[in-house]
Coordinates of C-alpha atoms and ligand atoms in Angstrom, one line a residue:
X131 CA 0.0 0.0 0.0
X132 CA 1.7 3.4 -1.3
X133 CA -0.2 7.2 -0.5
X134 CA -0.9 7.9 -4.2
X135 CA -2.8 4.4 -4.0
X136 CA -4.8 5.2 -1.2
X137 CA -5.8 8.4 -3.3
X138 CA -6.1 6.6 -6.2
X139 CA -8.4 4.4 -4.0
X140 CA -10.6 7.9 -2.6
X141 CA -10.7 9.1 -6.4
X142 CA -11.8 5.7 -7.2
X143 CA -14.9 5.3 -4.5
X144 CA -13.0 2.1 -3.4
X145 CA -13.5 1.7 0.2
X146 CA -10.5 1.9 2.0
X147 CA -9.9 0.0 5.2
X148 CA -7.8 0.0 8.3
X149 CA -7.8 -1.5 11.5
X150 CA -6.1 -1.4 14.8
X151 CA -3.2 -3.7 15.3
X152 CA -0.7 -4.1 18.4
X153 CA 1.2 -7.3 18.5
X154 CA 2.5 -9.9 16.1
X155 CA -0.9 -12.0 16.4
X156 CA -3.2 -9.0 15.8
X157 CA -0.9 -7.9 12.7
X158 CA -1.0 -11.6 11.4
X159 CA -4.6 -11.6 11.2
X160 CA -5.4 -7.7 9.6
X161 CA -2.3 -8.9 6.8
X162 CA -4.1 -12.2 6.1
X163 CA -7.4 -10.7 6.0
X164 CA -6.2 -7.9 3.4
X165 CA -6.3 -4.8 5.3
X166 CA -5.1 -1.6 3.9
X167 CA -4.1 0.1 6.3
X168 CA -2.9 -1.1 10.1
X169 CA -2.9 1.3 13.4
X170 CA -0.8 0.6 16.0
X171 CA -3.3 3.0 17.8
X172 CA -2.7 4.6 21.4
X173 CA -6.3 2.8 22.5
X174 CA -3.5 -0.1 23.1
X175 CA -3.5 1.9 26.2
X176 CA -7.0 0.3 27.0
X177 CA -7.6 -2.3 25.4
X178 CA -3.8 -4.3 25.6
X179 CA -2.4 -2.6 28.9
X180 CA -5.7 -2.3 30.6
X181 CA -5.1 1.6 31.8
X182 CA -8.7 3.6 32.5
X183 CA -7.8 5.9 29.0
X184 CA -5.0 6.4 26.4
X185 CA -3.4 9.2 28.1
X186 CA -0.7 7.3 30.2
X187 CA 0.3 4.9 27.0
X188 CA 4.3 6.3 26.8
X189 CA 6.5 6.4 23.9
X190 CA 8.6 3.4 24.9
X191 CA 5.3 1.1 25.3
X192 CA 4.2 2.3 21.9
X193 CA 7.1 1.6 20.3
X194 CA 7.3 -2.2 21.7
X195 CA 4.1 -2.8 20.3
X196 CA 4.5 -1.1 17.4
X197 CA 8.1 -3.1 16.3
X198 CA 5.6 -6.5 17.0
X199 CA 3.1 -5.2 14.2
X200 CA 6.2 -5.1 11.9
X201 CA 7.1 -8.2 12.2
X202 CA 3.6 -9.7 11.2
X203 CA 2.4 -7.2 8.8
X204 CA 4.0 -6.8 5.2
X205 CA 1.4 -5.6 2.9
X206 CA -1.1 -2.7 4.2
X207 CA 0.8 0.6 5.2
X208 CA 1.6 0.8 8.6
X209 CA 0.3 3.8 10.4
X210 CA 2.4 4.6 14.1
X211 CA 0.1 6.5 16.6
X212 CA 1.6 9.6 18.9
X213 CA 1.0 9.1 22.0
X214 CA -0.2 11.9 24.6
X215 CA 3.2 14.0 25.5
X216 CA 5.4 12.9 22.8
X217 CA 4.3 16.0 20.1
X218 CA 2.3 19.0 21.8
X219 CA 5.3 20.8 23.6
X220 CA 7.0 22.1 20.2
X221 CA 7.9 21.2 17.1
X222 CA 11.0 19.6 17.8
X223 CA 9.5 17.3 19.7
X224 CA 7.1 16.1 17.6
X225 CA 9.9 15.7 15.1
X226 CA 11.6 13.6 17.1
X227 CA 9.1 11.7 18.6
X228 CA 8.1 11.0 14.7
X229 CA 11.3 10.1 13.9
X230 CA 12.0 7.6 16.5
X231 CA 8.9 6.0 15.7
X232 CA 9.3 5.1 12.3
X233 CA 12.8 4.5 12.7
X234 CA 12.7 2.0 16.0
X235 CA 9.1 0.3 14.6
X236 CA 9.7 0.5 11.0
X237 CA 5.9 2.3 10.8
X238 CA 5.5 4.0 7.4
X239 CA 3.7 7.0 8.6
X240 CA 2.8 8.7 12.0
X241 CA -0.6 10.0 13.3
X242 CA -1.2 12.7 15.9
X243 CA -4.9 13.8 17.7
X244 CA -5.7 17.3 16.6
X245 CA -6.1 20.0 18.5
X246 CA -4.1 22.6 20.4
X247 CA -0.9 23.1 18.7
X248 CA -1.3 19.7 16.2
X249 CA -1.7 21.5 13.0
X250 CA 1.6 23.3 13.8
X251 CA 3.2 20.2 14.6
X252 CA 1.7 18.1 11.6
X253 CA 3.2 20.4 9.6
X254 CA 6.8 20.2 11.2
X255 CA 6.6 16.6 11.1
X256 CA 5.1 16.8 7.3
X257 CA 8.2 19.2 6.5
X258 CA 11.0 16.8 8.4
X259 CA 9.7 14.3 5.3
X260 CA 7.1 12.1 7.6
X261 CA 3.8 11.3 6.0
X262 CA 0.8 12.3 8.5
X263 CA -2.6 11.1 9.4
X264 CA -4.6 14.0 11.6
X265 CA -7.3 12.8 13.1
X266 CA -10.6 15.0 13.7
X267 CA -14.0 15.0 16.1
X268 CA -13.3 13.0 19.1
X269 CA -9.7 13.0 20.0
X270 CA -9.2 10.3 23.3
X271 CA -6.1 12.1 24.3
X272 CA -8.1 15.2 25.1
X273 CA -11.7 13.9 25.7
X274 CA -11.6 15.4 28.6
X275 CA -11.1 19.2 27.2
X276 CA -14.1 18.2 25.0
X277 CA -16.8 17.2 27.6
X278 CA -15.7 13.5 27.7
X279 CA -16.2 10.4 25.4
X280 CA -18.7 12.7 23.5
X281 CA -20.0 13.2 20.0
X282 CA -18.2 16.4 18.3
X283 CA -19.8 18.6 15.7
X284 CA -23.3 18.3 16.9
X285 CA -23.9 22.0 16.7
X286 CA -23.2 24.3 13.7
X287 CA -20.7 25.8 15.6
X288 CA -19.1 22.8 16.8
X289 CA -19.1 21.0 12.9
X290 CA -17.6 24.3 11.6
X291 CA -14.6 24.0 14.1
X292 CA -14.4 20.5 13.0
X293 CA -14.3 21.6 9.4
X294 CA -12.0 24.2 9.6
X295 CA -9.6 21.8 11.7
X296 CA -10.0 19.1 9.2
X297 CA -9.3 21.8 6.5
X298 CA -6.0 23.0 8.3
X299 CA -4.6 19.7 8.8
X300 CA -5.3 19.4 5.3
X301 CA -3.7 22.2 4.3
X302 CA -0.4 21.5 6.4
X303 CA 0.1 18.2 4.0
X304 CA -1.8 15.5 6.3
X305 CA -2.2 12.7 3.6
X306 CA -5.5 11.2 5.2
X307 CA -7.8 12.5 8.3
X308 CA -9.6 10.6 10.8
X309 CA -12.9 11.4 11.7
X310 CA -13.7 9.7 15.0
X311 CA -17.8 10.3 16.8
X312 CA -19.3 12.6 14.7
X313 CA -22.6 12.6 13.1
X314 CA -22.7 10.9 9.7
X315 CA -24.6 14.2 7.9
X316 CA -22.0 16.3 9.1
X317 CA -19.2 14.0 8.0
X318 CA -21.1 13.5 4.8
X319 CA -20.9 18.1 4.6
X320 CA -17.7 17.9 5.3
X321 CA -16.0 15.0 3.7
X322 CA -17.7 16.9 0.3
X323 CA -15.0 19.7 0.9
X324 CA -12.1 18.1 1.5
X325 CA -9.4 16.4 -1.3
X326 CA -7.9 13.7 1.1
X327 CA -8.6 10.8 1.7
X328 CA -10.7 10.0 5.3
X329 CA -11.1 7.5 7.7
X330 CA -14.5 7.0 9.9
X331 CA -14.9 5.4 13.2
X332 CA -18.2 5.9 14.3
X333 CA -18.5 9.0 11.2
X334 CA -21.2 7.3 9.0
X335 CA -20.7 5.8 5.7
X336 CA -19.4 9.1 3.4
X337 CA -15.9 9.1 4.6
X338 CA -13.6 7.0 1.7
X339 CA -12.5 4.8 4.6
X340 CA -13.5 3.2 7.8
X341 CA -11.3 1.8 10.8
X342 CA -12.7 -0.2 14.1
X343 CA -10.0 -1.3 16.9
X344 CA -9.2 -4.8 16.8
X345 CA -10.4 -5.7 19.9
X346 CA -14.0 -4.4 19.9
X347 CA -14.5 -5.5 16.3
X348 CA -13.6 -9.4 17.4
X349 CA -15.5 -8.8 20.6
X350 CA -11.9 -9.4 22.7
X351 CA -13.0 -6.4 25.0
X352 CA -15.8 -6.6 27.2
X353 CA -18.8 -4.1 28.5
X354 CA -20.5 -1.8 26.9
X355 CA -18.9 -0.7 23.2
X356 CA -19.7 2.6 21.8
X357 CA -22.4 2.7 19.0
X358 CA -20.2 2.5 16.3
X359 CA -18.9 -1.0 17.1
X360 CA -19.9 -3.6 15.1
X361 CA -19.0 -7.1 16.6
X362 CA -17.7 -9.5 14.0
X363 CA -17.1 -12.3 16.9
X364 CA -17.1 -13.1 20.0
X365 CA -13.5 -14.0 20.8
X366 CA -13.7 -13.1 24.4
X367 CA -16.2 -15.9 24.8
X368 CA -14.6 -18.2 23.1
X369 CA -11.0 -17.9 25.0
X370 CA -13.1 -17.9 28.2
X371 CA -14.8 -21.4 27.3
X372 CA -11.3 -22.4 25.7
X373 CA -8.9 -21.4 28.9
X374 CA -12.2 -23.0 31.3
X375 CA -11.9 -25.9 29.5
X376 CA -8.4 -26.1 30.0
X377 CA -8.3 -25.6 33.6
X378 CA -11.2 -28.2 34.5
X379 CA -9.3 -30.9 32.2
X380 CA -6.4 -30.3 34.3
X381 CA -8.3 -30.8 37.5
X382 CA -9.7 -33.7 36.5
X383 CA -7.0 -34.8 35.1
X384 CA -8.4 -35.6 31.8
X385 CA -5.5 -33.3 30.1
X386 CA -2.6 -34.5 29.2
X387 CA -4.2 -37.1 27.0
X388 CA -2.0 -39.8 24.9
X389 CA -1.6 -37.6 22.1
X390 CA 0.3 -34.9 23.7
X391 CA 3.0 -37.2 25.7
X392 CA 6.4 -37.8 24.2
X393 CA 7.1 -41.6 23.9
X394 CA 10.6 -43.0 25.1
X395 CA 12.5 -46.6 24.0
X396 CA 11.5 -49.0 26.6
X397 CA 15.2 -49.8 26.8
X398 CA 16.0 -46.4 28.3
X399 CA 13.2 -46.4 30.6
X400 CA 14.9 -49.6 32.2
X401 CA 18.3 -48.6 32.3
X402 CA 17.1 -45.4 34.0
X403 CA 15.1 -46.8 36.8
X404 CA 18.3 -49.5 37.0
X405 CA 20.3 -46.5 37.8
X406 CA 18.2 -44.5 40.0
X407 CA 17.6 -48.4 41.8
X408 CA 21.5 -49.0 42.6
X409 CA 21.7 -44.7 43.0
X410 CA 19.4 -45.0 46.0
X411 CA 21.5 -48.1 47.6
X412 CA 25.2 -46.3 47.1
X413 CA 26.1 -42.7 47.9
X414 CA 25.2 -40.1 49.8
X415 CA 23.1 -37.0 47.6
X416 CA 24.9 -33.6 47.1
X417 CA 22.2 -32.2 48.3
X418 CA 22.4 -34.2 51.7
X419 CA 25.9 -32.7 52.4
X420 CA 26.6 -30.2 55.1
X421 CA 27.9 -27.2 53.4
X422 CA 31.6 -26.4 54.0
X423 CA 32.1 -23.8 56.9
Ligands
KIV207 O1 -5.8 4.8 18.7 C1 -6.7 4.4 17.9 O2 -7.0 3.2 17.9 C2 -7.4 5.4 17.1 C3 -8.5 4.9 16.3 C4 -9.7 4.8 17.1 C5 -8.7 5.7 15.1 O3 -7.0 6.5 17.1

């Protein structure tokens, strides 16, 4: 997967799809399936480490994830997510922080939340000769600026911010734009306007791409999902039964069965138990001497 293709791809009406990825499993599956795109996105913050939001995911646990999803994926272009911390203090930062990404995980292009100081950034990082995905409407890293885990651009006011954020990232070179929670008309307004390519989650059908995180679209996390998740399986379920299964076979000793032993020569067997027979008659263990004072 190359940039002009995923335009070629908009231009087309060819749906475009990406999905989350954070390990060498996950990355397996979204290459074998025939992804476009993968995201090694900062939600690994919930839904791999288990923290309450994606705010405390650091560079150095992003970048361990995010060298696993190069090892299994090959084909789709891989997209490296900026955490919280690691662009909004200046431009130099978010330079580096791009950098070390694709260099230490081998990611093909970097994304960043917008907001605050991101189109400035985006643009530094665009200029340094890093591809950039922005990513529009509800931004985890600063839900809690917005209101919380909320739907953006409800108002006129609100979808005219969006748009003119959208717009700017645009402008600064952003190759593709995410728009996360926002009402599918409004998308559909605003998508109209813009030349990139974009990327819902939870943005209605009119955006030329859609993305869902790995774990809620296989049903791996638990609870309540947000609207816009669509469960494809129940994995969670089935590793539950899988794993129970496991644990009462063990009790009842029903597991290991004949099929998983390793066989020995009968000949060996006998010499050993010879040995361990004239062993127990003779010496005294190692382990039955006094240590030296
Ligand atoms: O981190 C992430 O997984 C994301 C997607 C929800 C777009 O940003």
């Amino acid at each position: 997967m190359t940039l002009p293709r995923l335009t070629e791809m908009k231009e087309a009406g060819e749906p475009i799809v990406m999905v989350t990825a954070y390990d060498y499993p996950s990355a397996r599956v979204a290459e074998g399936a025939g992804v476009d795109l993968v995201l090694v996105g900062d939600t690994a913050a919930m839904v791999v480490l288990g923290y309450p939001g994606t705010e405390p995911v650091s560079m150095d646990e992003m970048v361990m994830l995010g060298k696993a999803v190069r090892r299994g994926v090959k084909t789709p272009l891989m997209v490296g997510d900026m955490p919280m911390g690691s662009y909004e203090a200046s431009n130099e930062l978010a330079v580096e922080s791009a950098q070390r990404l694709v260099k230490e995980t081998g990611c093909e292009v970097v994304k960043l939340e917008a907001g605050g100081t991101s189109v400035e950034r985006a643009r530094a990082i665009v200029r340094s000769g890093i591809p950039v995905m922005g990513h529009v409407g509800l931004t985890p890293q600063t839900a809690t600026a917005l209101g919380g885990y909320k739907t953006q651009g409800k108002t006129a006011e609100g979808a005219i911010k969006l748009y003119e954020e959208a717009l700017a990232l645009q402008s600064v070179g952003c190759f593709a734009i995410v728009f996360e929670a926002v009402p599918a008309a409004i998308t559909e307004t605003i998508v109209a306007k813009l030349d990139v390519p974009t990327i819902g989650i939870g943005a209605g059908p009119a955006t030329a791409g859609q993305v869902l995180v790995f774990h809620d679209l296989l049903g791996i996390t638990t609870g309540r999902a947000p609207k816009f998740v669509k469960r494809y399986a129940e994995v969670h379920d089935a590793m539950l039964a899988g794993v129970g299964q496991y644990v009462a076979e063990v009790r009842s000793r029903h597991f290991p069965e004949p099929d998983h032993v390793y066989s020995v020569e009968p000949a060996e067997l006998a010499e050993l138990r010879r040995y361990l027979d004239q062993e127990s008659l003779s010496s005294p263990k190692a382990w039955d001497w006094e240590p030296l004072p």
